[in-house]
JSON list of C-alpha atoms in Angstrom, two decimals:
[
{"chain": "A", "resi": 1, "resn": "UNK", "atom": "CA", "xyz": [108.47, 62.95, 140.56]},
{"chain": "A", "resi": 2, "resn": "UNK", "atom": "CA", "xyz": [109.48, 66.95, 139.03]},
{"chain": "A", "resi": 3, "resn": "UNK", "atom": "CA", "xyz": [110.37, 68.22, 136.21]},
{"chain": "A", "resi": 4, "resn": "UNK", "atom": "CA", "xyz": [113.33, 70.17, 135.54]},
{"chain": "A", "resi": 5, "resn": "UNK", "atom": "CA", "xyz": [114.15, 72.17, 132.41]},
{"chain": "A", "resi": 6, "resn": "UNK", "atom": "CA", "xyz": [117.45, 71.44, 130.65]},
{"chain": "A", "resi": 7, "resn": "UNK", "atom": "CA", "xyz": [119.19, 74.30, 129.60]},
{"chain": "A", "resi": 8, "resn": "UNK", "atom": "CA", "xyz": [122.44, 74.56, 127.58]},
{"chain": "A", "resi": 9, "resn": "UNK", "atom": "CA", "xyz": [125.47, 75.13, 129.49]},
{"chain": "A", "resi": 10, "resn": "UNK", "atom": "CA", "xyz": [129.29, 75.43, 128.37]},
{"chain": "A", "resi": 11, "resn": "UNK", "atom": "CA", "xyz": [131.75, 74.10, 130.63]},
{"chain": "A", "resi": 12, "resn": "UNK", "atom": "CA", "xyz": [135.23, 72.91, 129.56]},
{"chain": "A", "resi": 13, "resn": "UNK", "atom": "CA", "xyz": [134.36, 74.12, 125.94]},
{"chain": "A", "resi": 14, "resn": "UNK", "atom": "CA", "xyz": [131.94, 72.31, 125.21]},
{"chain": "A", "resi": 15, "resn": "UNK", "atom": "CA", "xyz": [128.04, 72.00, 125.12]},
{"chain": "A", "resi": 16, "resn": "UNK", "atom": "CA", "xyz": [126.23, 70.34, 128.50]},
{"chain": "A", "resi": 17, "resn": "UNK", "atom": "CA", "xyz": [122.66, 70.12, 128.89]},
{"chain": "A", "resi": 18, "resn": "UNK", "atom": "CA", "xyz": [122.26, 71.76, 132.81]},
{"chain": "A", "resi": 19, "resn": "UNK", "atom": "CA", "xyz": [118.95, 71.04, 134.73]},
{"chain": "A", "resi": 20, "resn": "UNK", "atom": "CA", "xyz": [117.90, 74.32, 136.37]},
{"chain": "A", "resi": 21, "resn": "UNK", "atom": "CA", "xyz": [117.22, 74.63, 139.94]},
{"chain": "A", "resi": 22, "resn": "UNK", "atom": "CA", "xyz": [113.50, 74.85, 140.04]},
{"chain": "A", "resi": 23, "resn": "UNK", "atom": "CA", "xyz": [111.17, 72.16, 139.28]},
{"chain": "A", "resi": 24, "resn": "UNK", "atom": "CA", "xyz": [109.19, 73.13, 135.77]},
{"chain": "A", "resi": 25, "resn": "UNK", "atom": "CA", "xyz": [105.79, 73.53, 136.23]},
{"chain": "A", "resi": 26, "resn": "UNK", "atom": "CA", "xyz": [103.90, 75.27, 133.26]},
{"chain": "A", "resi": 27, "resn": "UNK", "atom": "CA", "xyz": [99.71, 75.10, 133.06]},
{"chain": "A", "resi": 28, "resn": "UNK", "atom": "CA", "xyz": [99.77, 74.94, 129.45]},
{"chain": "A", "resi": 29, "resn": "UNK", "atom": "CA", "xyz": [101.54, 71.98, 129.27]},
{"chain": "A", "resi": 30, "resn": "UNK", "atom": "CA", "xyz": [100.74, 68.50, 130.65]},
{"chain": "A", "resi": 31, "resn": "UNK", "atom": "CA", "xyz": [103.54, 65.98, 131.79]},
{"chain": "A", "resi": 32, "resn": "UNK", "atom": "CA", "xyz": [103.52, 62.51, 132.81]},
{"chain": "A", "resi": 33, "resn": "UNK", "atom": "CA", "xyz": [102.17, 62.30, 136.44]},
{"chain": "A", "resi": 34, "resn": "UNK", "atom": "CA", "xyz": [104.16, 58.60, 136.59]},
{"chain": "A", "resi": 35, "resn": "UNK", "atom": "CA", "xyz": [107.57, 57.94, 134.72]},
{"chain": "A", "resi": 36, "resn": "UNK", "atom": "CA", "xyz": [110.79, 56.77, 135.96]},
{"chain": "A", "resi": 37, "resn": "UNK", "atom": "CA", "xyz": [113.93, 58.33, 136.80]},
{"chain": "A", "resi": 38, "resn": "UNK", "atom": "CA", "xyz": [115.77, 60.50, 133.66]},
{"chain": "A", "resi": 39, "resn": "UNK", "atom": "CA", "xyz": [112.42, 60.41, 131.91]},
{"chain": "A", "resi": 40, "resn": "UNK", "atom": "CA", "xyz": [112.58, 63.40, 129.01]},
{"chain": "A", "resi": 41, "resn": "UNK", "atom": "CA", "xyz": [110.52, 64.95, 126.91]},
{"chain": "A", "resi": 42, "resn": "UNK", "atom": "CA", "xyz": [109.76, 68.39, 124.98]},
{"chain": "A", "resi": 43, "resn": "UNK", "atom": "CA", "xyz": [107.78, 71.28, 125.49]},
{"chain": "A", "resi": 44, "resn": "UNK", "atom": "CA", "xyz": [107.00, 73.95, 122.72]},
{"chain": "A", "resi": 45, "resn": "UNK", "atom": "CA", "xyz": [105.34, 76.82, 125.04]},
{"chain": "A", "resi": 46, "resn": "UNK", "atom": "CA", "xyz": [105.52, 78.91, 121.32]},
{"chain": "A", "resi": 47, "resn": "UNK", "atom": "CA", "xyz": [103.91, 76.86, 119.17]},
{"chain": "A", "resi": 48, "resn": "UNK", "atom": "CA", "xyz": [100.96, 76.82, 121.37]},
{"chain": "A", "resi": 49, "resn": "UNK", "atom": "CA", "xyz": [101.63, 81.06, 121.36]},
{"chain": "A", "resi": 50, "resn": "UNK", "atom": "CA", "xyz": [101.58, 80.28, 117.79]},
{"chain": "A", "resi": 51, "resn": "UNK", "atom": "CA", "xyz": [98.59, 79.09, 117.89]},
{"chain": "A", "resi": 52, "resn": "UNK", "atom": "CA", "xyz": [96.17, 81.34, 120.34]},
{"chain": "A", "resi": 53, "resn": "UNK", "atom": "CA", "xyz": [98.37, 84.40, 117.46]},
{"chain": "A", "resi": 54, "resn": "UNK", "atom": "CA", "xyz": [97.26, 82.34, 114.69]},
{"chain": "A", "resi": 55, "resn": "UNK", "atom": "CA", "xyz": [93.28, 82.51, 115.90]},
{"chain": "A", "resi": 56, "resn": "UNK", "atom": "CA", "xyz": [93.45, 86.01, 117.03]},
{"chain": "A", "resi": 57, "resn": "UNK", "atom": "CA", "xyz": [95.04, 87.04, 113.36]},
{"chain": "A", "resi": 58, "resn": "UNK", "atom": "CA", "xyz": [92.29, 84.87, 111.24]},
{"chain": "A", "resi": 59, "resn": "UNK", "atom": "CA", "xyz": [88.35, 86.82, 110.20]},
{"chain": "A", "resi": 60, "resn": "UNK", "atom": "CA", "xyz": [87.76, 82.49, 109.29]},
{"chain": "A", "resi": 61, "resn": "UNK", "atom": "CA", "xyz": [88.90, 79.85, 107.76]},
{"chain": "A", "resi": 62, "resn": "UNK", "atom": "CA", "xyz": [90.55, 76.40, 108.09]},
{"chain": "A", "resi": 63, "resn": "UNK", "atom": "CA", "xyz": [93.94, 75.13, 108.78]},
{"chain": "A", "resi": 64, "resn": "UNK", "atom": "CA", "xyz": [95.70, 72.20, 107.88]},
{"chain": "A", "resi": 65, "resn": "UNK", "atom": "CA", "xyz": [98.71, 71.11, 109.74]},
{"chain": "A", "resi": 66, "resn": "UNK", "atom": "CA", "xyz": [101.02, 68.51, 108.81]},
{"chain": "A", "resi": 67, "resn": "UNK", "atom": "CA", "xyz": [103.81, 67.72, 110.47]},
{"chain": "A", "resi": 68, "resn": "UNK", "atom": "CA", "xyz": [105.40, 63.93, 111.77]},
{"chain": "A", "resi": 69, "resn": "UNK", "atom": "CA", "xyz": [104.14, 63.78, 115.92]},
{"chain": "A", "resi": 70, "resn": "UNK", "atom": "CA", "xyz": [101.30, 62.08, 117.98]},
{"chain": "A", "resi": 71, "resn": "UNK", "atom": "CA", "xyz": [98.89, 62.00, 120.33]},
{"chain": "A", "resi": 72, "resn": "UNK", "atom": "CA", "xyz": [99.62, 62.53, 123.88]},
{"chain": "A", "resi": 73, "resn": "UNK", "atom": "CA", "xyz": [99.44, 59.09, 125.51]},
{"chain": "A", "resi": 74, "resn": "UNK", "atom": "CA", "xyz": [102.55, 58.02, 122.39]},
{"chain": "A", "resi": 75, "resn": "UNK", "atom": "CA", "xyz": [103.99, 61.63, 123.03]},
{"chain": "A", "resi": 76, "resn": "UNK", "atom": "CA", "xyz": [104.53, 60.72, 126.87]},
{"chain": "A", "resi": 77, "resn": "UNK", "atom": "CA", "xyz": [104.28, 56.56, 126.13]},
{"chain": "A", "resi": 78, "resn": "UNK", "atom": "CA", "xyz": [106.30, 55.19, 129.21]},
{"chain": "A", "resi": 79, "resn": "UNK", "atom": "CA", "xyz": [109.10, 53.37, 126.64]},
{"chain": "A", "resi": 80, "resn": "UNK", "atom": "CA", "xyz": [110.18, 56.63, 125.07]},
{"chain": "A", "resi": 81, "resn": "UNK", "atom": "CA", "xyz": [112.45, 57.62, 127.67]},
{"chain": "A", "resi": 82, "resn": "UNK", "atom": "CA", "xyz": [114.46, 59.55, 126.18]},
{"chain": "A", "resi": 83, "resn": "UNK", "atom": "CA", "xyz": [111.62, 62.07, 124.24]},
{"chain": "A", "resi": 84, "resn": "UNK", "atom": "CA", "xyz": [111.47, 62.50, 120.36]},
{"chain": "A", "resi": 85, "resn": "UNK", "atom": "CA", "xyz": [114.96, 65.27, 120.06]},
{"chain": "A", "resi": 86, "resn": "UNK", "atom": "CA", "xyz": [116.44, 64.32, 116.58]},
{"chain": "A", "resi": 87, "resn": "UNK", "atom": "CA", "xyz": [119.15, 65.82, 114.56]},
{"chain": "A", "resi": 88, "resn": "UNK", "atom": "CA", "xyz": [120.13, 64.99, 111.27]},
{"chain": "A", "resi": 89, "resn": "UNK", "atom": "CA", "xyz": [123.18, 65.39, 109.43]},
{"chain": "A", "resi": 90, "resn": "UNK", "atom": "CA", "xyz": [124.39, 63.94, 105.92]},
{"chain": "A", "resi": 91, "resn": "UNK", "atom": "CA", "xyz": [121.05, 62.07, 106.37]},
{"chain": "A", "resi": 92, "resn": "UNK", "atom": "CA", "xyz": [122.42, 60.65, 109.45]},
{"chain": "A", "resi": 93, "resn": "UNK", "atom": "CA", "xyz": [120.26, 60.68, 112.29]},
{"chain": "A", "resi": 94, "resn": "UNK", "atom": "CA", "xyz": [121.55, 61.14, 115.46]},
{"chain": "A", "resi": 95, "resn": "UNK", "atom": "CA", "xyz": [120.25, 62.50, 119.01]},
{"chain": "A", "resi": 96, "resn": "UNK", "atom": "CA", "xyz": [123.02, 64.78, 119.87]},
{"chain": "A", "resi": 97, "resn": "UNK", "atom": "CA", "xyz": [122.54, 68.58, 119.00]},
{"chain": "A", "resi": 98, "resn": "UNK", "atom": "CA", "xyz": [125.87, 69.71, 121.00]},
{"chain": "A", "resi": 99, "resn": "UNK", "atom": "CA", "xyz": [127.67, 67.41, 117.21]},
{"chain": "A", "resi": 100, "resn": "UNK", "atom": "CA", "xyz": [128.03, 68.97, 114.06]},
{"chain": "A", "resi": 101, "resn": "UNK", "atom": "CA", "xyz": [127.20, 72.77, 115.12]},
{"chain": "A", "resi": 102, "resn": "UNK", "atom": "CA", "xyz": [125.03, 74.94, 112.62]},
{"chain": "A", "resi": 103, "resn": "UNK", "atom": "CA", "xyz": [125.47, 72.37, 110.28]},
{"chain": "A", "resi": 104, "resn": "UNK", "atom": "CA", "xyz": [122.45, 69.87, 111.15]},
{"chain": "A", "resi": 105, "resn": "UNK", "atom": "CA", "xyz": [119.05, 70.02, 111.60]},
{"chain": "A", "resi": 106, "resn": "UNK", "atom": "CA", "xyz": [117.80, 69.57, 115.07]},
{"chain": "A", "resi": 107, "resn": "UNK", "atom": "CA", "xyz": [113.95, 68.92, 115.32]},
{"chain": "A", "resi": 108, "resn": "UNK", "atom": "CA", "xyz": [110.99, 67.31, 117.80]},
{"chain": "A", "resi": 109, "resn": "UNK", "atom": "CA", "xyz": [107.89, 65.54, 116.82]},
{"chain": "A", "resi": 110, "resn": "UNK", "atom": "CA", "xyz": [104.69, 67.27, 117.31]},
{"chain": "A", "resi": 111, "resn": "UNK", "atom": "CA", "xyz": [102.15, 66.69, 120.61]},
{"chain": "A", "resi": 112, "resn": "UNK", "atom": "CA", "xyz": [99.24, 66.91, 118.35]},
{"chain": "A", "resi": 113, "resn": "UNK", "atom": "CA", "xyz": [97.19, 66.84, 121.83]},
{"chain": "A", "resi": 114, "resn": "UNK", "atom": "CA", "xyz": [98.66, 69.81, 123.43]},
{"chain": "A", "resi": 115, "resn": "UNK", "atom": "CA", "xyz": [98.17, 72.11, 119.93]},
{"chain": "A", "resi": 116, "resn": "UNK", "atom": "CA", "xyz": [94.72, 70.09, 119.82]},
{"chain": "A", "resi": 117, "resn": "UNK", "atom": "CA", "xyz": [93.73, 71.36, 123.55]},
{"chain": "A", "resi": 118, "resn": "UNK", "atom": "CA", "xyz": [95.49, 75.48, 122.59]},
{"chain": "A", "resi": 119, "resn": "UNK", "atom": "CA", "xyz": [93.12, 75.17, 119.69]},
{"chain": "A", "resi": 120, "resn": "UNK", "atom": "CA", "xyz": [89.62, 74.53, 121.77]},
{"chain": "A", "resi": 121, "resn": "UNK", "atom": "CA", "xyz": [91.30, 76.61, 124.43]},
{"chain": "A", "resi": 122, "resn": "UNK", "atom": "CA", "xyz": [91.87, 79.74, 121.75]},
{"chain": "A", "resi": 123, "resn": "UNK", "atom": "CA", "xyz": [88.07, 79.03, 120.12]},
{"chain": "A", "resi": 124, "resn": "UNK", "atom": "CA", "xyz": [89.22, 76.98, 116.58]},
{"chain": "A", "resi": 125, "resn": "UNK", "atom": "CA", "xyz": [86.77, 73.58, 116.36]},
{"chain": "A", "resi": 126, "resn": "UNK", "atom": "CA", "xyz": [89.22, 70.58, 115.61]},
{"chain": "A", "resi": 127, "resn": "UNK", "atom": "CA", "xyz": [87.98, 69.65, 112.28]},
{"chain": "A", "resi": 128, "resn": "UNK", "atom": "CA", "xyz": [89.74, 66.24, 112.12]},
{"chain": "A", "resi": 129, "resn": "UNK", "atom": "CA", "xyz": [92.85, 64.61, 112.76]},
{"chain": "A", "resi": 130, "resn": "UNK", "atom": "CA", "xyz": [94.52, 61.85, 111.65]},
{"chain": "A", "resi": 131, "resn": "UNK", "atom": "CA", "xyz": [97.43, 59.93, 109.59]},
{"chain": "A", "resi": 132, "resn": "UNK", "atom": "CA", "xyz": [98.64, 61.15, 106.43]},
{"chain": "A", "resi": 133, "resn": "UNK", "atom": "CA", "xyz": [98.01, 57.76, 104.68]},
{"chain": "A", "resi": 134, "resn": "UNK", "atom": "CA", "xyz": [94.97, 57.80, 105.26]},
{"chain": "A", "resi": 135, "resn": "UNK", "atom": "CA", "xyz": [93.94, 61.31, 104.70]},
{"chain": "A", "resi": 136, "resn": "UNK", "atom": "CA", "xyz": [95.94, 61.13, 101.28]},
{"chain": "A", "resi": 137, "resn": "UNK", "atom": "CA", "xyz": [94.06, 58.08, 100.59]},
{"chain": "A", "resi": 138, "resn": "UNK", "atom": "CA", "xyz": [90.53, 59.87, 101.80]},
{"chain": "A", "resi": 139, "resn": "UNK", "atom": "CA", "xyz": [91.17, 62.41, 99.31]},
{"chain": "A", "resi": 140, "resn": "UNK", "atom": "CA", "xyz": [92.08, 59.58, 96.27]},
{"chain": "A", "resi": 141, "resn": "UNK", "atom": "CA", "xyz": [95.10, 59.57, 96.16]},
{"chain": "A", "resi": 142, "resn": "UNK", "atom": "CA", "xyz": [95.62, 55.62, 94.91]},
{"chain": "A", "resi": 143, "resn": "UNK", "atom": "CA", "xyz": [92.93, 57.34, 92.15]},
{"chain": "A", "resi": 144, "resn": "UNK", "atom": "CA", "xyz": [95.43, 59.84, 90.92]},
{"chain": "A", "resi": 145, "resn": "UNK", "atom": "CA", "xyz": [97.92, 57.40, 90.24]},
{"chain": "A", "resi": 146, "resn": "UNK", "atom": "CA", "xyz": [95.12, 54.61, 87.87]},
{"chain": "A", "resi": 147, "resn": "UNK", "atom": "CA", "xyz": [94.65, 58.36, 85.90]},
{"chain": "A", "resi": 148, "resn": "UNK", "atom": "CA", "xyz": [98.50, 58.60, 85.49]},
{"chain": "A", "resi": 149, "resn": "UNK", "atom": "CA", "xyz": [98.47, 56.60, 82.27]},
{"chain": "A", "resi": 150, "resn": "UNK", "atom": "CA", "xyz": [102.06, 57.23, 80.56]},
{"chain": "A", "resi": 151, "resn": "UNK", "atom": "CA", "xyz": [103.84, 54.32, 81.97]},
{"chain": "A", "resi": 152, "resn": "UNK", "atom": "CA", "xyz": [107.47, 56.07, 83.14]},
{"chain": "A", "resi": 153, "resn": "UNK", "atom": "CA", "xyz": [105.67, 58.91, 85.14]},
{"chain": "A", "resi": 154, "resn": "UNK", "atom": "CA", "xyz": [102.87, 56.35, 86.66]},
{"chain": "A", "resi": 155, "resn": "UNK", "atom": "CA", "xyz": [106.28, 54.75, 87.96]},
{"chain": "A", "resi": 156, "resn": "UNK", "atom": "CA", "xyz": [107.80, 58.10, 89.09]},
{"chain": "A", "resi": 157, "resn": "UNK", "atom": "CA", "xyz": [104.71, 59.09, 90.65]},
{"chain": "A", "resi": 158, "resn": "UNK", "atom": "CA", "xyz": [103.96, 55.63, 92.42]},
{"chain": "A", "resi": 159, "resn": "UNK", "atom": "CA", "xyz": [107.10, 55.62, 94.06]},
{"chain": "A", "resi": 160, "resn": "UNK", "atom": "CA", "xyz": [105.84, 59.32, 95.17]},
{"chain": "A", "resi": 161, "resn": "UNK", "atom": "CA", "xyz": [102.79, 58.62, 96.92]},
{"chain": "A", "resi": 162, "resn": "UNK", "atom": "CA", "xyz": [104.34, 55.17, 98.52]},
{"chain": "A", "resi": 163, "resn": "UNK", "atom": "CA", "xyz": [106.70, 57.76, 100.26]},
{"chain": "A", "resi": 164, "resn": "UNK", "atom": "CA", "xyz": [103.95, 60.25, 101.42]},
{"chain": "A", "resi": 165, "resn": "UNK", "atom": "CA", "xyz": [101.28, 57.02, 102.85]},
{"chain": "A", "resi": 166, "resn": "UNK", "atom": "CA", "xyz": [103.75, 53.59, 103.57]},
{"chain": "A", "resi": 167, "resn": "UNK", "atom": "CA", "xyz": [104.15, 52.91, 107.00]},
{"chain": "A", "resi": 168, "resn": "UNK", "atom": "CA", "xyz": [107.37, 52.12, 106.61]},
{"chain": "A", "resi": 169, "resn": "UNK", "atom": "CA", "xyz": [107.96, 56.02, 105.38]},
{"chain": "A", "resi": 170, "resn": "UNK", "atom": "CA", "xyz": [105.85, 59.23, 105.98]},
{"chain": "A", "resi": 171, "resn": "UNK", "atom": "CA", "xyz": [102.01, 57.58, 106.70]},
{"chain": "A", "resi": 172, "resn": "UNK", "atom": "CA", "xyz": [101.81, 57.19, 110.01]},
{"chain": "A", "resi": 173, "resn": "UNK", "atom": "CA", "xyz": [104.75, 59.09, 111.81]},
{"chain": "A", "resi": 174, "resn": "UNK", "atom": "CA", "xyz": [103.02, 62.10, 109.82]},
{"chain": "A", "resi": 175, "resn": "UNK", "atom": "CA", "xyz": [99.60, 63.20, 110.83]},
{"chain": "A", "resi": 176, "resn": "UNK", "atom": "CA", "xyz": [97.33, 65.79, 109.64]},
{"chain": "A", "resi": 177, "resn": "UNK", "atom": "CA", "xyz": [95.47, 67.73, 111.64]},
{"chain": "A", "resi": 178, "resn": "UNK", "atom": "CA", "xyz": [92.53, 70.92, 111.06]},
{"chain": "A", "resi": 179, "resn": "UNK", "atom": "CA", "xyz": [91.46, 73.87, 112.45]},
{"chain": "A", "resi": 180, "resn": "UNK", "atom": "CA", "xyz": [88.03, 75.42, 112.28]},
{"chain": "A", "resi": 181, "resn": "UNK", "atom": "CA", "xyz": [87.41, 79.23, 112.48]},
{"chain": "A", "resi": 182, "resn": "UNK", "atom": "CA", "xyz": [83.82, 79.89, 111.64]},
{"chain": "A", "resi": 183, "resn": "UNK", "atom": "CA", "xyz": [84.11, 78.21, 108.79]},
{"chain": "A", "resi": 184, "resn": "UNK", "atom": "CA", "xyz": [82.05, 75.01, 109.29]},
{"chain": "A", "resi": 185, "resn": "UNK", "atom": "CA", "xyz": [83.24, 72.04, 107.17]},
{"chain": "A", "resi": 186, "resn": "UNK", "atom": "CA", "xyz": [83.41, 68.30, 107.09]},
{"chain": "A", "resi": 187, "resn": "UNK", "atom": "CA", "xyz": [86.60, 67.43, 105.27]},
{"chain": "A", "resi": 188, "resn": "UNK", "atom": "CA", "xyz": [86.79, 64.48, 102.63]},
{"chain": "A", "resi": 189, "resn": "UNK", "atom": "CA", "xyz": [90.59, 63.60, 104.34]},
{"chain": "A", "resi": 190, "resn": "UNK", "atom": "CA", "xyz": [88.97, 62.53, 107.53]},
{"chain": "A", "resi": 191, "resn": "UNK", "atom": "CA", "xyz": [86.10, 60.24, 106.08]},
{"chain": "A", "resi": 192, "resn": "UNK", "atom": "CA", "xyz": [88.27, 57.24, 105.85]},
{"chain": "A", "resi": 193, "resn": "UNK", "atom": "CA", "xyz": [89.36, 58.13, 109.51]},
{"chain": "A", "resi": 194, "resn": "UNK", "atom": "CA", "xyz": [88.72, 60.72, 112.11]},
{"chain": "A", "resi": 195, "resn": "UNK", "atom": "CA", "xyz": [91.40, 59.72, 115.49]},
{"chain": "A", "resi": 196, "resn": "UNK", "atom": "CA", "xyz": [89.60, 63.30, 116.69]},
{"chain": "A", "resi": 197, "resn": "UNK", "atom": "CA", "xyz": [89.08, 61.10, 120.09]},
{"chain": "A", "resi": 198, "resn": "UNK", "atom": "CA", "xyz": [92.66, 59.45, 120.48]},
{"chain": "A", "resi": 199, "resn": "UNK", "atom": "CA", "xyz": [93.80, 63.35, 121.17]}
]
């Protein structure tokens, strides 16, 4: 099938999605070759351009990208027919960006495979990729908790750590991607898990 870019139009005094007439085609963004009719996904070419400009701007160094997202195989999974666009208004989620206009947060997940490929094309080296939970565990977040002797402070920290590492919270949905330029380093954050081969 072919993909068509959706743009925003005003019809009968309200915002609506409108498909462009010409099929969307970009060599920068691999799209699934087989999908069901009506399949929707997001393309973030600005993020790819940002990665390239970041490489051009840096003399050398390390970039740690931490965000919610996934590798391409999961991002374009056949069961994810409506993409990853989410809206948040007063702590409630929806998939309608045309309500609560100007008052809600609108976001999508990161396709870390696209980011990694652009990083390599720009000249970066991929130093690691894993879940936020495994990154923090590799860095010893559990020891950080054990070192806290004040019981009240320990209880507060334990709740914060759970939010960061539990799969039902941020632990699995957030990923960490490390990029280096002229800095060959082995990062401790990836000693327990490195999923670069999944990108």
